[in-house]
mmCIF file of C-alpha atoms and ligand atoms in Angstrom:
data_model
loop_
_atom_site.group_PDB
_atom_site.id
_atom_site.type_symbol
_atom_site.label_atom_id
_atom_site.label_comp_id
_atom_site.label_asym_id
_atom_site.label_seq_id
_atom_site.Cartn_x
_atom_site.Cartn_y
_atom_site.Cartn_z
ATOM 1 C CA MET A 10 -10.158 -41.832 7.270
ATOM 2 C CA ILE A 11 -12.092 -39.211 5.398
ATOM 3 C CA PRO A 12 -12.079 -39.921 1.655
ATOM 4 C CA ARG A 13 -11.071 -37.071 -0.599
ATOM 5 C CA THR A 14 -14.162 -36.004 -2.435
ATOM 6 C CA LYS A 15 -14.772 -33.163 -4.775
ATOM 7 C CA ALA A 16 -15.285 -30.168 -2.550
ATOM 8 C CA ILE A 17 -18.703 -28.611 -2.918
ATOM 9 C CA CYS A 18 -18.056 -25.637 -0.677
ATOM 10 C CA GLN A 19 -14.553 -24.811 -1.787
ATOM 11 C CA THR A 20 -13.088 -21.628 -0.334
ATOM 12 C CA PRO A 21 -12.980 -19.049 -3.094
ATOM 13 C CA SER A 22 -9.569 -18.296 -4.566
ATOM 14 C CA TRP A 23 -8.109 -14.896 -3.802
ATOM 15 C CA GLN A 24 -8.867 -13.898 -7.378
ATOM 16 C CA GLN A 25 -12.526 -14.683 -6.821
ATOM 17 C CA GLU A 26 -12.476 -12.686 -3.598
ATOM 18 C CA LEU A 27 -10.842 -9.829 -5.437
ATOM 19 C CA ALA A 28 -13.457 -9.961 -8.174
ATOM 20 C CA ALA A 29 -16.195 -9.900 -5.526
ATOM 21 C CA ALA A 30 -14.991 -6.580 -4.120
ATOM 22 C CA ILE A 31 -17.706 -4.032 -3.475
ATOM 23 C CA THR A 32 -17.734 -1.182 -5.960
ATOM 24 C CA ASP A 33 -21.308 0.070 -5.644
ATOM 25 C CA PRO A 34 -21.782 2.809 -3.027
ATOM 26 C CA ALA A 35 -25.465 1.968 -2.529
ATOM 27 C CA GLN A 36 -24.478 -1.601 -1.673
ATOM 28 C CA LEU A 37 -21.854 -0.415 0.794
ATOM 29 C CA TRP A 38 -24.343 1.884 2.488
ATOM 30 C CA GLU A 39 -26.753 -1.035 2.747
ATOM 31 C CA LEU A 40 -24.196 -3.535 4.064
ATOM 32 C CA LEU A 41 -22.836 -1.161 6.692
ATOM 33 C CA ASP A 42 -26.110 0.468 7.609
ATOM 34 C CA LEU A 43 -24.825 3.966 6.913
ATOM 35 C CA PRO A 44 -26.945 7.143 7.078
ATOM 36 C CA ARG A 45 -28.718 7.613 3.738
ATOM 37 C CA GLU A 46 -28.216 11.365 3.743
ATOM 38 C CA GLN A 47 -24.462 10.799 3.222
ATOM 39 C CA LEU A 48 -25.023 8.775 0.063
ATOM 40 C CA PRO A 49 -25.320 11.604 -2.529
ATOM 41 C CA GLY A 50 -21.974 13.078 -1.395
ATOM 42 C CA GLY A 51 -20.500 9.584 -1.491
ATOM 43 C CA LEU A 52 -21.747 9.051 -5.032
ATOM 44 C CA ALA A 53 -20.186 12.327 -6.177
ATOM 45 C CA ALA A 54 -16.802 11.361 -4.689
ATOM 46 C CA HIS A 55 -17.157 7.867 -6.163
ATOM 47 C CA ARG A 56 -17.498 9.351 -9.655
ATOM 48 C CA ASP A 57 -14.148 11.099 -9.140
ATOM 49 C CA PHE A 58 -12.354 8.057 -7.665
ATOM 50 C CA PRO A 59 -14.381 4.853 -7.506
ATOM 51 C CA LEU A 60 -15.245 2.981 -4.355
ATOM 52 C CA ARG A 61 -13.521 -0.359 -3.998
ATOM 53 C CA VAL A 62 -13.313 -2.567 -0.923
ATOM 54 C CA THR A 63 -12.990 -6.298 -0.316
ATOM 55 C CA HIS A 64 -15.351 -8.275 1.877
ATOM 56 C CA HIS A 65 -12.445 -9.093 4.187
ATOM 57 C CA TYR A 66 -11.654 -5.432 4.831
ATOM 58 C CA LEU A 67 -15.361 -4.738 5.243
ATOM 59 C CA SER A 68 -15.594 -7.443 7.909
ATOM 60 C CA LEU A 69 -13.177 -5.423 10.062
ATOM 61 C CA ILE A 70 -15.432 -2.367 10.040
ATOM 62 C CA GLN A 71 -17.993 -1.621 12.747
ATOM 63 C CA ARG A 72 -21.464 -1.364 11.172
ATOM 64 C CA GLY A 73 -23.145 2.009 11.303
ATOM 65 C CA ASP A 74 -20.140 3.818 12.784
ATOM 66 C CA LEU A 75 -19.042 6.690 10.551
ATOM 67 C CA GLN A 76 -16.044 7.252 12.838
ATOM 68 C CA ASP A 77 -14.650 3.764 12.266
ATOM 69 C CA PRO A 78 -10.958 4.271 11.386
ATOM 70 C CA LEU A 79 -11.051 1.616 8.679
ATOM 71 C CA LEU A 80 -14.292 2.835 7.170
ATOM 72 C CA LYS A 81 -12.902 6.358 6.836
ATOM 73 C CA GLN A 82 -10.109 5.018 4.638
ATOM 74 C CA ILE A 83 -12.449 3.592 2.016
ATOM 75 C CA LEU A 84 -15.689 5.564 2.278
ATOM 76 C CA PRO A 85 -16.278 8.126 -0.484
ATOM 77 C CA VAL A 86 -17.396 11.378 1.167
ATOM 78 C CA ASP A 87 -18.393 14.809 -0.096
ATOM 79 C CA SER A 88 -15.324 16.548 1.409
ATOM 80 C CA GLU A 89 -13.314 14.949 -1.399
ATOM 81 C CA CYS A 90 -15.055 17.166 -3.908
ATOM 82 C CA ARG A 91 -13.870 20.349 -2.210
ATOM 83 C CA GLU A 92 -10.909 22.071 -3.797
ATOM 84 C CA SER A 93 -8.099 22.949 -1.393
ATOM 85 C CA PRO A 94 -5.207 25.222 -2.241
ATOM 86 C CA GLY A 95 -1.945 23.310 -2.548
ATOM 87 C CA PHE A 96 -3.619 19.928 -3.052
ATOM 88 C CA LEU A 97 -2.762 18.815 -6.576
ATOM 89 C CA ALA A 98 -3.548 16.102 -9.097
ATOM 90 C CA ASP A 99 0.072 14.826 -9.294
ATOM 91 C CA PRO A 100 1.554 15.846 -5.912
ATOM 92 C CA VAL A 101 4.773 13.839 -6.112
ATOM 93 C CA GLY A 102 5.738 14.726 -9.656
ATOM 94 C CA ASP A 103 5.530 11.148 -10.871
ATOM 95 C CA LEU A 104 4.581 12.128 -14.369
ATOM 96 C CA GLN A 105 7.984 13.747 -14.842
ATOM 97 C CA ALA A 106 10.064 10.844 -13.575
ATOM 98 C CA HIS A 107 9.281 8.245 -16.239
ATOM 99 C CA LYS A 108 12.429 6.862 -17.807
ATOM 100 C CA SER A 109 10.891 3.951 -19.597
ATOM 101 C CA PRO A 110 7.342 2.526 -19.705
ATOM 102 C CA GLY A 111 6.140 1.975 -16.141
ATOM 103 C CA LEU A 112 9.540 2.788 -14.646
ATOM 104 C CA LEU A 113 10.351 5.592 -12.196
ATOM 105 C CA HIS A 114 14.046 6.132 -11.623
ATOM 106 C CA LYS A 115 14.332 9.017 -9.188
ATOM 107 C CA TYR A 116 16.448 7.550 -6.397
ATOM 108 C CA GLN A 117 20.006 6.350 -6.532
ATOM 109 C CA GLY A 118 20.412 2.590 -6.738
ATOM 110 C CA ARG A 119 16.682 1.953 -6.836
ATOM 111 C CA ALA A 120 14.087 2.001 -9.539
ATOM 112 C CA LEU A 121 10.381 1.646 -9.164
ATOM 113 C CA LEU A 122 8.343 -0.387 -11.589
ATOM 114 C CA MET A 123 4.627 0.196 -11.752
ATOM 115 C CA SER A 124 3.587 -3.273 -12.644
ATOM 116 C CA ALA A 125 -0.127 -3.473 -11.955
ATOM 117 C CA ARG A 126 -2.836 -0.972 -12.638
ATOM 118 C CA SER A 127 -5.392 -1.632 -9.964
ATOM 119 C CA CYS A 128 -5.691 -2.191 -6.233
ATOM 120 C CA ALA A 129 -7.808 -4.428 -4.032
ATOM 121 C CA ILE A 130 -9.118 -1.439 -2.148
ATOM 122 C CA ASN A 131 -9.204 2.185 -3.154
ATOM 123 C CA CYS A 132 -7.874 4.309 -0.316
ATOM 124 C CA ARG A 133 -9.469 7.719 -0.373
ATOM 125 C CA TYR A 134 -6.212 9.502 0.520
ATOM 126 C CA CYS A 135 -4.232 7.781 -2.244
ATOM 127 C CA PHE A 136 -1.743 10.043 -3.989
ATOM 128 C CA ARG A 137 -2.463 8.181 -7.194
ATOM 129 C CA ARG A 138 -6.195 8.832 -7.142
ATOM 130 C CA HIS A 139 -5.864 11.037 -10.212
ATOM 131 C CA TYR A 140 -3.011 9.108 -11.726
ATOM 132 C CA PRO A 141 -3.471 7.919 -15.308
ATOM 133 C CA TYR A 142 -2.603 4.299 -14.493
ATOM 134 C CA SER A 143 -3.581 2.969 -17.866
ATOM 135 C CA GLU A 144 -0.951 5.140 -19.545
ATOM 136 C CA ALA A 145 1.748 4.966 -16.892
ATOM 137 C CA SER A 146 1.878 1.331 -15.868
ATOM 138 C CA LEU A 147 3.571 -1.471 -17.629
ATOM 139 C CA ARG A 148 2.073 -3.282 -20.578
ATOM 140 C CA GLY A 149 3.372 -6.708 -21.493
ATOM 141 C CA ASP A 150 4.934 -5.521 -24.735
ATOM 142 C CA GLN A 151 6.793 -2.741 -22.945
ATOM 143 C CA LEU A 152 8.716 -4.985 -20.587
ATOM 144 C CA ASP A 153 11.575 -5.474 -23.041
ATOM 145 C CA GLU A 154 12.174 -1.752 -23.270
ATOM 146 C CA THR A 155 12.135 -1.417 -19.494
ATOM 147 C CA LEU A 156 14.529 -4.323 -18.976
ATOM 148 C CA GLU A 157 16.824 -2.802 -21.532
ATOM 149 C CA TYR A 158 16.858 0.466 -19.586
ATOM 150 C CA LEU A 159 17.617 -1.412 -16.376
ATOM 151 C CA GLY A 160 20.380 -3.305 -18.164
ATOM 152 C CA THR A 161 22.111 -0.088 -19.174
ATOM 153 C CA ASN A 162 21.988 1.266 -15.604
ATOM 154 C CA PRO A 163 24.315 -0.942 -13.594
ATOM 155 C CA ASP A 164 23.884 1.208 -10.475
ATOM 156 C CA ILE A 165 20.319 -0.062 -10.002
ATOM 157 C CA GLU A 166 20.673 -2.830 -7.424
ATOM 158 C CA GLU A 167 17.147 -2.811 -6.140
ATOM 159 C CA LEU A 168 13.926 -2.991 -8.043
ATOM 160 C CA ILE A 169 10.753 -1.881 -6.341
ATOM 161 C CA LEU A 170 7.465 -3.238 -7.585
ATOM 162 C CA SER A 171 4.670 -0.834 -6.956
ATOM 163 C CA GLY A 172 1.524 0.074 -8.770
ATOM 164 C CA GLY A 173 -1.386 0.085 -8.393
ATOM 165 C CA ASP A 174 -0.661 -2.983 -6.383
ATOM 166 C CA PRO A 175 1.846 -5.540 -7.705
ATOM 167 C CA LEU A 176 0.184 -8.406 -5.839
ATOM 168 C CA VAL A 177 -2.897 -7.976 -8.026
ATOM 169 C CA TRP A 178 -0.841 -9.952 -10.547
ATOM 170 C CA SER A 179 -1.115 -13.730 -10.389
ATOM 171 C CA ASP A 180 1.756 -15.753 -8.941
ATOM 172 C CA GLN A 181 2.475 -17.017 -12.424
ATOM 173 C CA ARG A 182 2.761 -13.561 -13.886
ATOM 174 C CA LEU A 183 4.854 -12.309 -10.984
ATOM 175 C CA SER A 184 7.214 -15.274 -11.218
ATOM 176 C CA ALA A 185 7.657 -14.704 -14.930
ATOM 177 C CA LEU A 186 8.611 -11.083 -14.246
ATOM 178 C CA VAL A 187 10.976 -12.046 -11.434
ATOM 179 C CA GLN A 188 12.685 -14.609 -13.648
ATOM 180 C CA ARG A 189 13.417 -11.940 -16.213
ATOM 181 C CA LEU A 190 14.661 -9.551 -13.558
ATOM 182 C CA GLU A 191 16.992 -12.201 -12.210
ATOM 183 C CA GLN A 192 18.817 -12.125 -15.530
ATOM 184 C CA LEU A 193 20.022 -8.612 -14.753
ATOM 185 C CA PRO A 194 23.333 -9.334 -13.036
ATOM 186 C CA GLN A 195 23.502 -6.082 -11.052
ATOM 187 C CA LEU A 196 20.140 -6.600 -9.389
ATOM 188 C CA ARG A 197 20.370 -7.831 -5.791
ATOM 189 C CA ARG A 198 17.123 -6.949 -4.166
ATOM 190 C CA LEU A 199 13.459 -7.025 -5.020
ATOM 191 C CA ARG A 200 11.034 -4.975 -3.023
ATOM 192 C CA ILE A 201 7.285 -5.353 -3.262
ATOM 193 C CA HIS A 202 5.121 -2.522 -1.974
ATOM 194 C CA SER A 203 1.639 -3.824 -1.366
ATOM 195 C CA ARG A 204 -1.512 -3.137 0.559
ATOM 196 C CA LEU A 205 -3.153 -6.204 -0.911
ATOM 197 C CA PRO A 206 -2.516 -8.583 2.012
ATOM 198 C CA VAL A 207 -4.332 -6.108 4.266
ATOM 199 C CA ALA A 208 -7.373 -6.221 2.006
ATOM 200 C CA LEU A 209 -7.023 -9.889 1.106
ATOM 201 C CA PRO A 210 -4.816 -12.022 3.397
ATOM 202 C CA SER A 211 -5.485 -15.080 1.202
ATOM 203 C CA ARG A 212 -3.258 -13.457 -1.443
ATOM 204 C CA LEU A 213 -0.209 -14.721 0.476
ATOM 205 C CA THR A 214 -0.253 -18.114 -1.189
ATOM 206 C CA ALA A 215 2.172 -20.992 -0.776
ATOM 207 C CA ARG A 216 3.216 -20.411 -4.385
ATOM 208 C CA PHE A 217 4.093 -16.826 -3.636
ATOM 209 C CA TYR A 218 6.301 -17.851 -0.725
ATOM 210 C CA GLN A 219 7.937 -20.552 -2.845
ATOM 211 C CA ALA A 220 8.762 -18.046 -5.570
ATOM 212 C CA VAL A 221 10.349 -15.742 -2.996
ATOM 213 C CA GLU A 222 12.415 -18.558 -1.561
ATOM 214 C CA GLN A 223 13.586 -19.778 -4.944
ATOM 215 C CA SER A 224 14.654 -16.378 -6.211
ATOM 216 C CA ARG A 225 18.296 -15.353 -5.993
ATOM 217 C CA LEU A 226 17.071 -11.824 -5.200
ATOM 218 C CA ARG A 227 16.653 -10.891 -1.548
ATOM 219 C CA THR A 228 12.998 -10.026 -1.270
ATOM 220 C CA VAL A 229 11.346 -7.448 0.939
ATOM 221 C CA LEU A 230 7.605 -7.057 1.278
ATOM 222 C CA VAL A 231 6.640 -3.579 2.410
ATOM 223 C CA LEU A 232 3.104 -3.782 3.694
ATOM 224 C CA HIS A 233 0.868 -0.807 4.077
ATOM 225 C CA VAL A 234 -0.933 -1.041 7.423
ATOM 226 C CA ASN A 235 -2.251 2.240 8.818
ATOM 227 C CA HIS A 236 -4.178 1.110 11.866
ATOM 228 C CA PRO A 237 -3.892 -1.809 14.309
ATOM 229 C CA GLY A 238 -7.450 -2.802 13.377
ATOM 230 C CA GLU A 239 -6.153 -3.787 9.942
ATOM 231 C CA LEU A 240 -3.912 -6.464 11.458
ATOM 232 C CA ALA A 241 -6.638 -9.094 11.398
ATOM 233 C CA PRO A 242 -5.887 -12.619 12.680
ATOM 234 C CA GLU A 243 -6.196 -13.851 9.069
ATOM 235 C CA LEU A 244 -3.429 -11.462 8.010
ATOM 236 C CA VAL A 245 -1.174 -12.330 10.939
ATOM 237 C CA ASP A 246 -1.614 -16.042 10.132
ATOM 238 C CA ALA A 247 -0.979 -15.540 6.436
ATOM 239 C CA LEU A 248 2.304 -13.759 7.225
ATOM 240 C CA LYS A 249 3.645 -16.489 9.492
ATOM 241 C CA PRO A 250 5.566 -18.366 6.775
ATOM 242 C CA ALA A 251 7.409 -15.206 5.675
ATOM 243 C CA GLY A 252 10.482 -15.612 7.885
ATOM 244 C CA ARG A 253 10.876 -19.277 7.019
ATOM 245 C CA HIS A 254 10.929 -18.415 3.308
ATOM 246 C CA GLY A 255 13.427 -15.598 3.686
ATOM 247 C CA LEU A 256 10.954 -12.791 3.122
ATOM 248 C CA THR A 257 11.679 -9.596 5.063
ATOM 249 C CA LEU A 258 8.568 -7.741 6.240
ATOM 250 C CA LEU A 259 8.432 -3.976 6.656
ATOM 251 C CA ASN A 260 5.546 -1.578 6.993
ATOM 252 C CA GLN A 261 4.772 1.872 5.785
ATOM 253 C CA ALA A 262 1.829 3.814 7.087
ATOM 254 C CA VAL A 263 0.339 7.126 6.124
ATOM 255 C CA LEU A 264 -0.428 9.574 8.905
ATOM 256 C CA LEU A 265 -4.152 10.296 8.604
ATOM 257 C CA ARG A 266 -6.285 12.743 10.512
ATOM 258 C CA GLY A 267 -8.995 11.095 12.554
ATOM 259 C CA ILE A 268 -7.588 7.631 11.787
ATOM 260 C CA ASN A 269 -4.145 7.157 13.335
ATOM 261 C CA ASP A 270 -3.109 10.632 14.526
ATOM 262 C CA GLN A 271 -2.847 9.645 18.192
ATOM 263 C CA VAL A 272 0.254 8.379 19.939
ATOM 264 C CA GLU A 273 -1.638 5.452 21.534
ATOM 265 C CA ILE A 274 -2.771 4.221 18.127
ATOM 266 C CA LEU A 275 0.655 4.601 16.522
ATOM 267 C CA ALA A 276 2.392 2.898 19.454
ATOM 268 C CA SER A 277 -0.084 0.056 19.377
ATOM 269 C CA LEU A 278 0.385 -0.249 15.614
ATOM 270 C CA SER A 279 4.157 -0.559 15.999
ATOM 271 C CA GLU A 280 3.853 -3.149 18.761
ATOM 272 C CA GLN A 281 1.307 -5.233 16.913
ATOM 273 C CA LEU A 282 3.298 -5.050 13.702
ATOM 274 C CA PHE A 283 6.339 -6.320 15.556
ATOM 275 C CA ASN A 284 4.314 -9.163 17.071
ATOM 276 C CA ALA A 285 3.410 -10.148 13.527
ATOM 277 C CA GLY A 286 7.062 -10.123 12.422
ATOM 278 C CA ILE A 287 6.865 -6.755 10.641
ATOM 279 C CA LEU A 288 9.167 -3.804 11.339
ATOM 280 C CA PRO A 289 7.808 -0.265 11.048
ATOM 281 C CA TYR A 290 9.686 1.471 8.234
ATOM 282 C CA TYR A 291 8.028 4.720 7.243
ATOM 283 C CA LEU A 292 5.314 6.953 8.569
ATOM 284 C CA HIS A 293 4.427 9.159 5.624
ATOM 285 C CA GLN A 294 3.096 12.644 5.770
ATOM 286 C CA LEU A 295 0.162 12.714 3.381
ATOM 287 C CA ASP A 296 0.933 13.693 -0.176
ATOM 288 C CA PRO A 297 -1.152 16.763 -0.934
ATOM 289 C CA VAL A 298 -3.415 15.166 -3.486
ATOM 290 C CA GLN A 299 -6.608 16.840 -4.584
ATOM 291 C CA GLY A 300 -9.563 15.463 -2.634
ATOM 292 C CA ALA A 301 -7.595 14.338 0.429
ATOM 293 C CA ALA A 302 -7.127 17.627 2.314
ATOM 294 C CA HIS A 303 -9.413 16.459 5.140
ATOM 295 C CA PHE A 304 -6.878 13.711 5.978
ATOM 296 C CA ALA A 305 -3.942 16.075 6.442
ATOM 297 C CA VAL A 306 -2.164 16.302 9.804
ATOM 298 C CA PRO A 307 -0.156 19.512 10.332
ATOM 299 C CA ASP A 308 3.641 19.051 10.375
ATOM 300 C CA GLU A 309 4.020 20.337 13.950
ATOM 301 C CA GLN A 310 1.537 17.737 15.166
ATOM 302 C CA ALA A 311 3.235 14.987 13.149
ATOM 303 C CA ILE A 312 6.607 15.899 14.639
ATOM 304 C CA GLU A 313 5.169 15.980 18.151
ATOM 305 C CA LEU A 314 3.614 12.529 17.644
ATOM 306 C CA GLN A 315 6.977 11.252 16.504
ATOM 307 C CA ARG A 316 8.657 12.678 19.637
ATOM 308 C CA GLN A 317 6.137 10.975 21.860
ATOM 309 C CA LEU A 318 6.626 7.685 20.023
ATOM 310 C CA HIS A 319 10.381 7.939 20.604
ATOM 311 C CA ARG A 320 9.761 8.344 24.314
ATOM 312 C CA ARG A 321 7.475 5.337 24.525
ATOM 313 C CA LEU A 322 9.068 2.792 22.230
ATOM 314 C CA PRO A 323 12.444 1.240 21.490
ATOM 315 C CA GLY A 324 14.061 2.925 18.501
ATOM 316 C CA TYR A 325 13.439 0.008 16.167
ATOM 317 C CA LEU A 326 9.702 0.359 16.644
ATOM 318 C CA VAL A 327 9.639 4.022 15.653
ATOM 319 C CA PRO A 328 9.031 4.476 11.918
ATOM 320 C CA ARG A 329 10.826 7.271 10.109
ATOM 321 C CA LEU A 330 8.576 10.258 9.603
ATOM 322 C CA VAL A 331 9.021 11.311 5.997
ATOM 323 C CA ARG A 332 7.472 13.156 3.152
ATOM 324 C CA GLU A 333 7.941 13.099 -0.555
ATOM 325 C CA ILE A 334 9.167 16.345 -2.058
ATOM 326 C CA PRO A 335 9.088 16.430 -5.855
ATOM 327 C CA GLY A 336 12.604 16.397 -7.288
ATOM 328 C CA ASN A 337 14.368 15.316 -4.066
ATOM 329 C CA PRO A 338 16.560 12.220 -4.458
ATOM 330 C CA GLY A 339 14.899 10.318 -1.610
ATOM 331 C CA LYS A 340 12.166 10.643 0.948
ATOM 332 C CA THR A 341 12.734 13.692 3.126
ATOM 333 C CA PRO A 342 12.671 13.261 6.920
ATOM 334 C CA LEU A 343 10.613 15.781 8.850
ATOM 335 C CA GLN A 344 12.726 17.930 11.136
ATOM 336 C CA GLY A 345 11.546 16.476 14.431
ATOM 337 C CA ASP A 346 12.579 13.014 13.306
ATOM 338 C CA LEU A 347 16.213 14.128 13.096
ATOM 339 C CA GLN A 348 16.110 15.909 16.451
ATOM 340 C CA ALA A 349 14.478 13.070 18.295
ATOM 341 C CA GLY A 350 16.654 10.452 16.628
HETATM 342 C C1 PLP B 409 9.669 5.872 -2.157
HETATM 343 C C2 PLP B 409 10.255 5.581 -3.451
HETATM 344 C C3 PLP B 409 11.356 4.733 -3.560
HETATM 345 C C4 PLP B 409 11.977 4.024 -2.385
HETATM 346 O O1 PLP B 409 12.498 4.859 -1.449
HETATM 347 P P1 PLP B 409 13.139 4.222 -0.132
HETATM 348 O O2 PLP B 409 13.553 5.399 0.658
HETATM 349 O O3 PLP B 409 14.261 3.359 -0.561
HETATM 350 O O4 PLP B 409 12.065 3.422 0.525
HETATM 351 C C5 PLP B 409 11.906 4.552 -4.817
HETATM 352 N N1 PLP B 409 11.409 5.136 -5.917
HETATM 353 C C6 PLP B 409 10.350 5.958 -5.849
HETATM 354 C C7 PLP B 409 9.857 6.588 -7.099
HETATM 355 C C8 PLP B 409 9.717 6.195 -4.623
HETATM 356 O O5 PLP B 409 8.672 7.003 -4.574
HETATM 357 S S1 SF4 B 410 -3.619 0.296 -2.090
HETATM 358 FE FE1 SF4 B 410 -2.023 1.882 -2.221
HETATM 359 S S2 SF4 B 410 -1.960 2.489 -4.383
HETATM 360 FE FE2 SF4 B 410 -3.891 1.386 -4.027
HETATM 361 S S3 SF4 B 410 -5.421 2.946 -3.538
HETATM 362 FE FE3 SF4 B 410 -4.578 2.257 -1.582
HETATM 363 S S4 SF4 B 410 -2.877 3.661 -1.155
HETATM 364 FE FE4 SF4 B 410 -3.387 3.867 -3.324
#
């Protein structure tokens, strides 16, 4: 028998891994052996929206390959500094939808709570890249006001935790929030939108799964996987307990030029998601946020990709192709989705 001794080489906690994320462009260039002449443009983009990537996500990237589909999602590049007509600072009109601190109530039956302010990785195409998180997201002392609003709106049956990334919060803090939410009798479902497991599979702790299982709320985790390369073995393993603990797994992806805008990649993504127990939910057309124009895929091409996916895959593996239109009471399907469906 091996005696239990104090571990010298303990695996770092997910919080330590999160804290060790790379935020210095020069260091990223060094680690990935990137061409130095791209660094000044990268630094300029980084000043607008900072670089942030975990070592896990970095480990999935091919060194020295500027075309790597994962690298492109996190690498600050000079194209971000170009202004493009129609690409705005607040493309989805979030700043108008605030009903209470940190709460967006735009859709019937559902409200979205922006619980955390930061993310484990900063995705260059993010629609919140210019979003004033620090003002919009929830502060501890504002929770009462938000719960009061929820209490006076009995039609809200589902609460969506978004952010930033809600899984940046510790299990303790999340559980405390969930316990308060459970006191709202009308609430039936809790949905967590998170890209954190992709950046940091170790975030899916036993405590997290226990909290899900113990809650009276049906819980859905909507992951954000854009490319099959992000489904690392560590992530697939970390998701294995989900079914056993009653956690439903869905995925939303963003359609991104030069990253996943090919039918082979999207089909492979759907199949690999399914193998990992995750159903494809949404494929989002990019929100036209300033600095992300180079990621945009034209609507006609998006619709054609969707048609081809329908031909190749069973219906349940075809995500709904949608876009967010400010003021609409739900995500809007793109035309081809309706025709093909
Ligand atoms: C996307 C979104 C939702 C959820 O929409 P579903 O179609 O139910 O996935 C809710 N609130 C806001 C503000 C959203 O942007
Ligand atoms: S994890 Fe989500 S919210 Fe955070 S930067 Fe990426 S896309 Fe934006």
